[in-house]
């Protein structure tokens, strides 16, 4: 991972996954844990749980699986690990100005990271997953309210972004003190076709906070990675410009061409390439192997590539297909000194 992120040719393509559903973990290692799975499949990158798991929850409707977390946000669970935000506690500017975020430094928020560091430090690349400024600006209200407030109450949105960025900077500080090798922020800015907000609004409200987290992380000698779903072509110049070192998943089903991104931004490492839909859910393991081999053939030459799915290994993924994916990366993702793959 370090060689890839530094622009050097590694011995092989490193694999990464943002999240792996517990059903998939059980399907491969039985009663084993996520960490056992990373050992079993030799996954180079390990990362803390999704940020929503850092906060205590109280059940407010057991039948409907609705909870309220420490932020005061009401969320609903379905079959996936990440619950769906319904509405937050902020309705007015007065609410926003009086709001106090949860204490980011509480020790229990870092329990899983400590386990990762204890088991994998110096052996695997360890990351801490947090947010920047976009998601909490609507988690604390709602997506609809946030969109309206960009125009009608811009001060309210600025306040929520500031609350989020300050909170997540403190999370990053403690995570790096504990031993994380990289910080990854997971806010999603895009739909399948475009940004969720205008470029002008993004530049005014959200870009500065992301830049602050990136610059702080880099100042600590750690690596800064970004996960962002959707078509974010309009943001790549800015994010690469202020120092984000790798982008995930640069979803090719959302109008992003990873091969062209590698050419345009030679200092950026791309992460992804494996469609997390039909290949993981419908293919046979044999079909999966051929599919992954083709992705390696097109994406890996020259380095600067980390093989991952186009979002996460979700609950509908076949465990045997994910295992086949990892087998192919290890078998066929080996480099020659010239940066080409060694297919022998």
mmCIF file of C-alpha atoms in Angstrom:
data_model
loop_
_atom_site.group_PDB
_atom_site.id
_atom_site.type_symbol
_atom_site.label_atom_id
_atom_site.label_comp_id
_atom_site.label_asym_id
_atom_site.label_seq_id
_atom_site.Cartn_x
_atom_site.Cartn_y
_atom_site.Cartn_z
ATOM 1 C CA UNK A 1 0.000 0.000 0.000
ATOM 2 C CA UNK A 2 2.735 2.469 0.898
ATOM 3 C CA UNK A 3 4.563 1.841 -2.360
ATOM 4 C CA UNK A 4 1.363 2.265 -4.367
ATOM 5 C CA UNK A 5 0.400 5.488 -2.590
ATOM 6 C CA UNK A 6 3.920 6.833 -3.103
ATOM 7 C CA UNK A 7 3.755 6.182 -6.842
ATOM 8 C CA UNK A 8 6.151 3.226 -6.838
ATOM 9 C CA UNK A 9 5.589 -0.217 -8.342
ATOM 10 C CA UNK A 10 4.732 -2.717 -5.587
ATOM 11 C CA UNK A 11 5.154 -6.485 -5.676
ATOM 12 C CA UNK A 12 1.436 -6.864 -6.355
ATOM 13 C CA UNK A 13 -1.877 -5.039 -6.533
ATOM 14 C CA UNK A 14 -3.175 -4.463 -2.984
ATOM 15 C CA UNK A 15 -6.848 -5.234 -2.223
ATOM 16 C CA UNK A 16 -9.121 -2.997 -0.139
ATOM 17 C CA UNK A 17 -12.743 -2.979 0.988
ATOM 18 C CA UNK A 18 -14.527 -0.131 2.713
ATOM 19 C CA UNK A 19 -17.048 -2.469 4.366
ATOM 20 C CA UNK A 20 -17.669 -6.214 4.308
ATOM 21 C CA UNK A 21 -21.101 -7.365 5.433
ATOM 22 C CA UNK A 22 -21.103 -9.767 8.412
ATOM 23 C CA UNK A 23 -23.019 -12.341 6.332
ATOM 24 C CA UNK A 24 -20.153 -12.463 3.879
ATOM 25 C CA UNK A 25 -17.621 -12.692 6.702
ATOM 26 C CA UNK A 26 -19.509 -15.636 8.221
ATOM 27 C CA UNK A 27 -19.790 -17.286 4.833
ATOM 28 C CA UNK A 28 -15.994 -17.409 4.577
ATOM 29 C CA UNK A 29 -14.658 -17.753 8.137
ATOM 30 C CA UNK A 30 -17.710 -19.062 10.011
ATOM 31 C CA UNK A 31 -17.637 -17.702 13.549
ATOM 32 C CA UNK A 32 -14.504 -15.704 12.759
ATOM 33 C CA UNK A 33 -14.342 -11.917 12.765
ATOM 34 C CA UNK A 34 -13.627 -9.257 10.151
ATOM 35 C CA UNK A 35 -10.018 -9.356 11.272
ATOM 36 C CA UNK A 36 -9.918 -13.135 10.846
ATOM 37 C CA UNK A 37 -11.269 -12.663 7.319
ATOM 38 C CA UNK A 38 -8.513 -10.149 6.503
ATOM 39 C CA UNK A 39 -5.955 -12.722 7.612
ATOM 40 C CA UNK A 40 -7.677 -15.573 5.797
ATOM 41 C CA UNK A 41 -7.836 -13.714 2.470
ATOM 42 C CA UNK A 42 -4.674 -11.652 3.042
ATOM 43 C CA UNK A 43 -6.395 -8.292 2.563
ATOM 44 C CA UNK A 44 -3.713 -5.604 2.765
ATOM 45 C CA UNK A 45 -5.876 -2.804 4.137
ATOM 46 C CA UNK A 46 -7.945 -2.937 7.325
ATOM 47 C CA UNK A 47 -10.244 -0.147 8.404
ATOM 48 C CA UNK A 48 -12.475 0.809 11.315
ATOM 49 C CA UNK A 49 -16.211 0.359 11.170
ATOM 50 C CA UNK A 50 -18.562 2.776 9.404
ATOM 51 C CA UNK A 51 -18.711 6.090 11.330
ATOM 52 C CA UNK A 52 -22.316 5.518 12.418
ATOM 53 C CA UNK A 53 -21.037 2.660 14.622
ATOM 54 C CA UNK A 54 -18.960 5.103 16.687
ATOM 55 C CA UNK A 55 -22.052 6.418 18.490
ATOM 56 C CA UNK A 56 -24.415 4.966 21.064
ATOM 57 C CA UNK A 57 -28.000 4.327 19.963
ATOM 58 C CA UNK A 58 -31.330 4.092 21.761
ATOM 59 C CA UNK A 59 -34.190 2.093 20.249
ATOM 60 C CA UNK A 60 -37.306 4.182 19.719
ATOM 61 C CA UNK A 61 -39.305 1.688 17.605
ATOM 62 C CA UNK A 62 -38.139 -1.914 17.870
ATOM 63 C CA UNK A 63 -40.594 -3.265 15.291
ATOM 64 C CA UNK A 64 -39.578 -0.756 12.643
ATOM 65 C CA UNK A 65 -35.890 -0.920 13.711
ATOM 66 C CA UNK A 66 -35.737 2.830 14.309
ATOM 67 C CA UNK A 67 -33.075 4.255 16.624
ATOM 68 C CA UNK A 68 -31.812 7.630 17.777
ATOM 69 C CA UNK A 69 -28.055 8.096 18.098
ATOM 70 C CA UNK A 70 -25.876 10.449 20.146
ATOM 71 C CA UNK A 71 -26.163 13.138 17.487
ATOM 72 C CA UNK A 72 -29.936 13.155 17.992
ATOM 73 C CA UNK A 73 -30.422 11.761 14.487
ATOM 74 C CA UNK A 74 -33.234 9.259 13.945
ATOM 75 C CA UNK A 75 -32.113 6.375 11.749
ATOM 76 C CA UNK A 76 -33.733 3.173 10.480
ATOM 77 C CA UNK A 77 -32.041 -0.164 9.884
ATOM 78 C CA UNK A 78 -32.760 -2.482 6.981
ATOM 79 C CA UNK A 79 -30.686 -5.481 5.894
ATOM 80 C CA UNK A 80 -27.403 -3.575 5.557
ATOM 81 C CA UNK A 81 -24.826 -2.522 8.136
ATOM 82 C CA UNK A 82 -25.426 1.205 7.644
ATOM 83 C CA UNK A 83 -28.786 2.515 8.822
ATOM 84 C CA UNK A 84 -30.762 5.122 6.886
ATOM 85 C CA UNK A 85 -30.889 8.673 8.357
ATOM 86 C CA UNK A 86 -34.478 9.920 8.613
ATOM 87 C CA UNK A 87 -34.242 13.292 10.359
ATOM 88 C CA UNK A 88 -31.986 15.094 12.768
ATOM 89 C CA UNK A 89 -32.689 17.472 15.663
ATOM 90 C CA UNK A 90 -31.986 20.687 13.718
ATOM 91 C CA UNK A 91 -34.922 22.595 12.232
ATOM 92 C CA UNK A 92 -33.972 26.244 12.663
ATOM 93 C CA UNK A 93 -30.885 28.433 12.773
ATOM 94 C CA UNK A 94 -31.460 28.796 16.510
ATOM 95 C CA UNK A 95 -31.352 25.001 16.861
ATOM 96 C CA UNK A 96 -28.102 24.912 14.946
ATOM 97 C CA UNK A 97 -26.432 27.641 16.981
ATOM 98 C CA UNK A 98 -27.367 25.938 20.266
ATOM 99 C CA UNK A 99 -26.422 22.432 19.142
ATOM 100 C CA UNK A 100 -23.558 20.559 20.817
ATOM 101 C CA UNK A 101 -22.027 17.563 19.048
ATOM 102 C CA UNK A 102 -21.143 14.381 20.940
ATOM 103 C CA UNK A 103 -17.725 14.299 22.593
ATOM 104 C CA UNK A 104 -15.419 12.915 19.866
ATOM 105 C CA UNK A 105 -12.691 11.890 22.303
ATOM 106 C CA UNK A 106 -14.655 9.310 24.315
ATOM 107 C CA UNK A 107 -12.474 6.233 24.524
ATOM 108 C CA UNK A 108 -15.030 3.652 23.415
ATOM 109 C CA UNK A 109 -15.176 5.208 19.941
ATOM 110 C CA UNK A 110 -11.673 3.898 19.319
ATOM 111 C CA UNK A 111 -12.004 0.375 20.733
ATOM 112 C CA UNK A 112 -12.138 -1.305 17.323
ATOM 113 C CA UNK A 113 -9.234 0.762 16.018
ATOM 114 C CA UNK A 114 -7.164 -0.289 19.014
ATOM 115 C CA UNK A 115 -7.900 -3.934 18.194
ATOM 116 C CA UNK A 116 -6.772 -3.357 14.612
ATOM 117 C CA UNK A 117 -3.565 -1.672 15.766
ATOM 118 C CA UNK A 118 -2.820 -4.414 18.307
ATOM 119 C CA UNK A 119 -3.251 -7.171 15.734
ATOM 120 C CA UNK A 120 -2.024 -5.596 12.502
ATOM 121 C CA UNK A 121 0.334 -2.671 13.133
ATOM 122 C CA UNK A 122 3.290 -3.055 10.782
ATOM 123 C CA UNK A 123 1.597 -5.983 9.037
ATOM 124 C CA UNK A 124 -1.413 -4.405 7.324
ATOM 125 C CA UNK A 125 -2.291 -0.826 6.422
ATOM 126 C CA UNK A 126 -4.652 0.490 9.119
ATOM 127 C CA UNK A 127 -7.300 3.125 8.483
ATOM 128 C CA UNK A 128 -9.870 5.120 10.411
ATOM 129 C CA UNK A 129 -13.181 5.895 8.708
ATOM 130 C CA UNK A 130 -14.866 9.198 9.517
ATOM 131 C CA UNK A 131 -16.867 12.006 7.869
ATOM 132 C CA UNK A 132 -16.003 15.476 6.626
ATOM 133 C CA UNK A 133 -18.637 18.205 6.288
ATOM 134 C CA UNK A 134 -21.312 17.004 3.885
ATOM 135 C CA UNK A 135 -23.138 14.080 5.475
ATOM 136 C CA UNK A 136 -23.756 15.645 8.883
ATOM 137 C CA UNK A 137 -25.138 18.769 7.273
ATOM 138 C CA UNK A 138 -28.132 16.650 6.299
ATOM 139 C CA UNK A 139 -27.942 13.941 9.006
ATOM 140 C CA UNK A 140 -28.577 16.721 11.525
ATOM 141 C CA UNK A 141 -31.559 18.040 9.560
ATOM 142 C CA UNK A 142 -32.596 16.153 6.434
ATOM 143 C CA UNK A 143 -31.437 16.039 2.838
ATOM 144 C CA UNK A 144 -34.442 18.092 1.726
ATOM 145 C CA UNK A 145 -33.929 20.698 4.444
ATOM 146 C CA UNK A 146 -30.218 20.940 3.731
ATOM 147 C CA UNK A 147 -30.855 21.542 0.034
ATOM 148 C CA UNK A 148 -33.362 24.289 0.839
ATOM 149 C CA UNK A 149 -31.132 25.852 3.476
ATOM 150 C CA UNK A 150 -28.215 26.192 1.066
ATOM 151 C CA UNK A 151 -30.292 29.011 -0.398
ATOM 152 C CA UNK A 152 -32.687 30.108 2.349
ATOM 153 C CA UNK A 153 -30.545 29.683 5.494
ATOM 154 C CA UNK A 154 -26.905 29.425 4.415
ATOM 155 C CA UNK A 155 -25.684 30.344 7.909
ATOM 156 C CA UNK A 156 -27.418 27.233 9.262
ATOM 157 C CA UNK A 157 -25.593 24.958 6.811
ATOM 158 C CA UNK A 158 -22.261 26.643 7.532
ATOM 159 C CA UNK A 159 -22.844 26.029 11.238
ATOM 160 C CA UNK A 160 -23.572 22.318 10.743
ATOM 161 C CA UNK A 161 -20.547 21.893 8.492
ATOM 162 C CA UNK A 162 -18.341 23.593 11.097
ATOM 163 C CA UNK A 163 -19.699 21.324 13.851
ATOM 164 C CA UNK A 164 -18.973 18.245 11.758
ATOM 165 C CA UNK A 165 -15.490 19.276 10.655
ATOM 166 C CA UNK A 166 -14.363 20.215 14.174
ATOM 167 C CA UNK A 167 -15.713 16.920 15.529
ATOM 168 C CA UNK A 168 -14.039 14.840 12.835
ATOM 169 C CA UNK A 169 -10.711 16.651 13.134
ATOM 170 C CA UNK A 170 -10.622 15.597 16.793
ATOM 171 C CA UNK A 171 -11.501 12.019 15.810
ATOM 172 C CA UNK A 172 -8.672 12.046 13.282
ATOM 173 C CA UNK A 173 -6.226 13.422 15.830
ATOM 174 C CA UNK A 174 -6.940 10.667 18.350
ATOM 175 C CA UNK A 175 -7.030 7.943 15.687
ATOM 176 C CA UNK A 176 -3.587 8.939 14.434
ATOM 177 C CA UNK A 177 -2.282 9.080 18.011
ATOM 178 C CA UNK A 178 -3.499 5.499 18.511
ATOM 179 C CA UNK A 179 -1.735 4.267 15.383
ATOM 180 C CA UNK A 180 -3.889 4.635 12.264
ATOM 181 C CA UNK A 181 -1.826 4.812 9.068
ATOM 182 C CA UNK A 182 -4.475 6.657 7.090
ATOM 183 C CA UNK A 183 -7.691 8.613 7.437
ATOM 184 C CA UNK A 184 -10.576 7.993 5.046
ATOM 185 C CA UNK A 185 -13.614 10.280 4.907
ATOM 186 C CA UNK A 186 -16.742 8.642 3.586
ATOM 187 C CA UNK A 187 -19.170 11.431 2.655
ATOM 188 C CA UNK A 188 -20.942 10.927 -0.690
ATOM 189 C CA UNK A 189 -21.350 13.961 -2.938
ATOM 190 C CA UNK A 190 -22.678 12.507 -6.180
ATOM 191 C CA UNK A 191 -25.589 10.830 -7.905
ATOM 192 C CA UNK A 192 -25.190 8.520 -10.881
ATOM 193 C CA UNK A 193 -25.067 11.502 -13.225
ATOM 194 C CA UNK A 194 -23.860 14.598 -11.360
ATOM 195 C CA UNK A 195 -23.042 16.244 -8.042
ATOM 196 C CA UNK A 196 -25.844 16.334 -5.481
ATOM 197 C CA UNK A 197 -25.361 20.100 -5.134
ATOM 198 C CA UNK A 198 -24.014 22.685 -7.534
ATOM 199 C CA UNK A 199 -20.263 23.049 -7.883
ATOM 200 C CA UNK A 200 -20.568 26.613 -6.586
ATOM 201 C CA UNK A 201 -22.394 25.468 -3.450
ATOM 202 C CA UNK A 202 -19.924 22.650 -2.913
ATOM 203 C CA UNK A 203 -16.991 25.033 -3.167
ATOM 204 C CA UNK A 204 -18.561 27.472 -0.714
ATOM 205 C CA UNK A 205 -19.925 25.103 1.916
ATOM 206 C CA UNK A 206 -18.168 21.741 1.817
ATOM 207 C CA UNK A 207 -14.794 21.847 0.102
ATOM 208 C CA UNK A 208 -12.967 23.917 2.771
ATOM 209 C CA UNK A 209 -13.773 21.421 5.539
ATOM 210 C CA UNK A 210 -12.573 18.467 3.495
ATOM 211 C CA UNK A 211 -9.385 20.369 2.737
ATOM 212 C CA UNK A 212 -8.817 21.061 6.450
ATOM 213 C CA UNK A 213 -9.084 17.362 7.324
ATOM 214 C CA UNK A 214 -6.785 16.442 4.447
ATOM 215 C CA UNK A 215 -4.160 19.019 5.364
ATOM 216 C CA UNK A 216 -4.237 18.016 9.025
ATOM 217 C CA UNK A 217 -3.851 14.323 8.177
ATOM 218 C CA UNK A 218 -0.970 14.969 5.799
ATOM 219 C CA UNK A 219 0.706 17.249 8.371
ATOM 220 C CA UNK A 220 0.785 14.278 10.736
ATOM 221 C CA UNK A 221 2.684 12.183 8.186
ATOM 222 C CA UNK A 222 -0.364 9.977 7.553
ATOM 223 C CA UNK A 223 -2.117 9.227 4.273
ATOM 224 C CA UNK A 224 -5.421 10.789 3.230
ATOM 225 C CA UNK A 225 -7.915 8.666 1.289
ATOM 226 C CA UNK A 226 -11.413 9.620 0.136
ATOM 227 C CA UNK A 227 -14.502 7.518 -0.459
ATOM 228 C CA UNK A 228 -17.215 9.230 -2.454
ATOM 229 C CA UNK A 229 -19.996 7.602 -4.443
ATOM 230 C CA UNK A 230 -21.421 9.064 -7.617
ATOM 231 C CA UNK A 231 -20.229 11.215 -10.469
ATOM 232 C CA UNK A 232 -17.679 13.575 -8.903
ATOM 233 C CA UNK A 233 -15.652 14.390 -12.013
ATOM 234 C CA UNK A 234 -16.091 18.127 -11.307
ATOM 235 C CA UNK A 235 -14.369 17.791 -7.905
ATOM 236 C CA UNK A 236 -11.284 15.789 -8.839
ATOM 237 C CA UNK A 237 -9.100 18.785 -9.731
ATOM 238 C CA UNK A 238 -9.705 20.328 -6.292
ATOM 239 C CA UNK A 239 -9.345 17.154 -4.244
ATOM 240 C CA UNK A 240 -6.160 16.046 -5.970
ATOM 241 C CA UNK A 241 -4.876 19.610 -5.807
ATOM 242 C CA UNK A 242 -4.976 19.877 -2.006
ATOM 243 C CA UNK A 243 -3.495 16.470 -1.387
ATOM 244 C CA UNK A 244 -5.941 13.570 -1.326
ATOM 245 C CA UNK A 245 -3.769 10.605 -2.274
ATOM 246 C CA UNK A 246 -6.308 7.948 -3.242
ATOM 247 C CA UNK A 247 -9.946 7.993 -4.319
ATOM 248 C CA UNK A 248 -12.553 5.258 -3.883
ATOM 249 C CA UNK A 249 -14.546 3.997 -5.717
ATOM 250 C CA UNK A 250 -14.514 6.312 -8.774
ATOM 251 C CA UNK A 251 -17.537 4.309 -9.888
ATOM 252 C CA UNK A 252 -17.410 3.545 -13.581
ATOM 253 C CA UNK A 253 -21.197 3.047 -13.584
ATOM 254 C CA UNK A 254 -21.503 6.719 -12.631
ATOM 255 C CA UNK A 255 -19.667 8.167 -15.586
ATOM 256 C CA UNK A 256 -16.093 8.056 -14.243
ATOM 257 C CA UNK A 257 -13.384 6.477 -16.397
ATOM 258 C CA UNK A 258 -10.701 5.180 -14.055
ATOM 259 C CA UNK A 259 -8.179 4.666 -16.835
ATOM 260 C CA UNK A 260 -8.543 8.296 -17.912
ATOM 261 C CA UNK A 261 -8.360 9.456 -14.275
ATOM 262 C CA UNK A 262 -5.031 7.624 -13.881
ATOM 263 C CA UNK A 263 -3.703 9.373 -16.973
ATOM 264 C CA UNK A 264 -4.946 12.824 -15.991
ATOM 265 C CA UNK A 265 -3.796 12.656 -12.349
ATOM 266 C CA UNK A 266 -0.525 10.727 -12.216
ATOM 267 C CA UNK A 267 -0.132 11.534 -8.520
ATOM 268 C CA UNK A 268 -3.482 9.975 -7.575
ATOM 269 C CA UNK A 269 -4.055 6.318 -6.716
ATOM 270 C CA UNK A 270 -7.381 4.931 -7.916
ATOM 271 C CA UNK A 271 -9.315 2.403 -5.843
ATOM 272 C CA UNK A 272 -12.129 0.273 -7.222
ATOM 273 C CA UNK A 273 -12.888 -1.262 -10.588
ATOM 274 C CA UNK A 274 -14.985 -4.240 -9.471
ATOM 275 C CA UNK A 275 -18.731 -3.762 -9.946
ATOM 276 C CA UNK A 276 -20.354 -4.669 -6.625
ATOM 277 C CA UNK A 277 -23.661 -5.567 -8.250
ATOM 278 C CA UNK A 278 -24.070 -8.529 -10.648
ATOM 279 C CA UNK A 279 -20.481 -9.816 -10.465
ATOM 280 C CA UNK A 280 -20.695 -10.247 -6.703
ATOM 281 C CA UNK A 281 -24.329 -11.327 -6.577
ATOM 282 C CA UNK A 282 -24.965 -13.363 -9.726
ATOM 283 C CA UNK A 283 -21.720 -14.654 -11.222
ATOM 284 C CA UNK A 284 -20.290 -18.073 -10.609
ATOM 285 C CA UNK A 285 -16.855 -18.068 -8.946
ATOM 286 C CA UNK A 286 -15.367 -19.045 -12.317
ATOM 287 C CA UNK A 287 -17.038 -16.077 -14.030
ATOM 288 C CA UNK A 288 -15.885 -13.859 -11.202
ATOM 289 C CA UNK A 289 -12.292 -14.949 -11.701
ATOM 290 C CA UNK A 290 -12.351 -14.115 -15.409
ATOM 291 C CA UNK A 291 -14.018 -10.771 -14.731
ATOM 292 C CA UNK A 292 -11.450 -9.731 -12.109
ATOM 293 C CA UNK A 293 -8.572 -10.821 -14.350
ATOM 294 C CA UNK A 294 -9.857 -8.485 -17.061
ATOM 295 C CA UNK A 295 -10.140 -5.569 -14.617
ATOM 296 C CA UNK A 296 -6.560 -6.175 -13.486
ATOM 297 C CA UNK A 297 -5.435 -6.271 -17.114
ATOM 298 C CA UNK A 298 -6.936 -2.860 -17.857
ATOM 299 C CA UNK A 299 -6.514 -1.015 -14.550
ATOM 300 C CA UNK A 300 -3.328 -2.270 -12.896
ATOM 301 C CA UNK A 301 -0.481 -1.576 -15.372
ATOM 302 C CA UNK A 302 1.797 1.219 -14.214
ATOM 303 C CA UNK A 303 0.789 0.937 -10.563
ATOM 304 C CA UNK A 304 -1.304 3.549 -8.767
ATOM 305 C CA UNK A 305 -4.133 1.000 -8.506
ATOM 306 C CA UNK A 306 -5.832 -0.636 -5.519
ATOM 307 C CA UNK A 307 -8.395 -3.305 -6.377
ATOM 308 C CA UNK A 308 -11.743 -2.864 -4.623
ATOM 309 C CA UNK A 309 -15.456 -3.039 -5.282
ATOM 310 C CA UNK A 310 -17.444 -0.079 -6.537
ATOM 311 C CA UNK A 311 -18.896 0.521 -3.081
ATOM 312 C CA UNK A 312 -18.744 -2.275 -0.519
ATOM 313 C CA UNK A 313 -19.264 -6.006 -0.074
ATOM 314 C CA UNK A 314 -22.951 -5.835 0.791
ATOM 315 C CA UNK A 315 -25.338 -8.416 2.219
ATOM 316 C CA UNK A 316 -26.373 -9.807 -1.191
ATOM 317 C CA UNK A 317 -22.815 -10.631 -2.248
ATOM 318 C CA UNK A 318 -21.918 -14.292 -2.536
ATOM 319 C CA UNK A 319 -19.112 -15.121 -0.106
ATOM 320 C CA UNK A 320 -17.547 -17.466 -2.663
ATOM 321 C CA UNK A 321 -17.419 -14.648 -5.229
ATOM 322 C CA UNK A 322 -15.662 -12.293 -2.855
ATOM 323 C CA UNK A 323 -13.190 -15.029 -1.974
ATOM 324 C CA UNK A 324 -12.633 -15.686 -5.700
ATOM 325 C CA UNK A 325 -11.959 -11.977 -6.231
ATOM 326 C CA UNK A 326 -9.229 -12.004 -3.592
ATOM 327 C CA UNK A 327 -7.703 -15.190 -5.007
ATOM 328 C CA UNK A 328 -7.387 -13.607 -8.453
ATOM 329 C CA UNK A 329 -5.833 -10.393 -7.089
ATOM 330 C CA UNK A 330 -3.152 -12.393 -5.330
ATOM 331 C CA UNK A 331 -2.524 -14.819 -8.191
ATOM 332 C CA UNK A 332 -2.610 -12.498 -11.195
ATOM 333 C CA UNK A 333 -2.009 -9.054 -9.706
ATOM 334 C CA UNK A 334 1.779 -9.435 -9.443
ATOM 335 C CA UNK A 335 3.985 -6.831 -11.080
ATOM 336 C CA UNK A 336 7.105 -7.032 -13.158
ATOM 337 C CA UNK A 337 9.711 -4.298 -12.494
ATOM 338 C CA UNK A 338 8.464 -2.356 -15.553
ATOM 339 C CA UNK A 339 4.967 -1.980 -14.075
ATOM 340 C CA UNK A 340 3.305 -4.581 -16.278
ATOM 341 C CA UNK A 341 1.553 -7.578 -14.751
ATOM 342 C CA UNK A 342 3.287 -10.942 -14.592
ATOM 343 C CA UNK A 343 0.674 -13.271 -16.063
ATOM 344 C CA UNK A 344 2.951 -16.304 -15.705
#
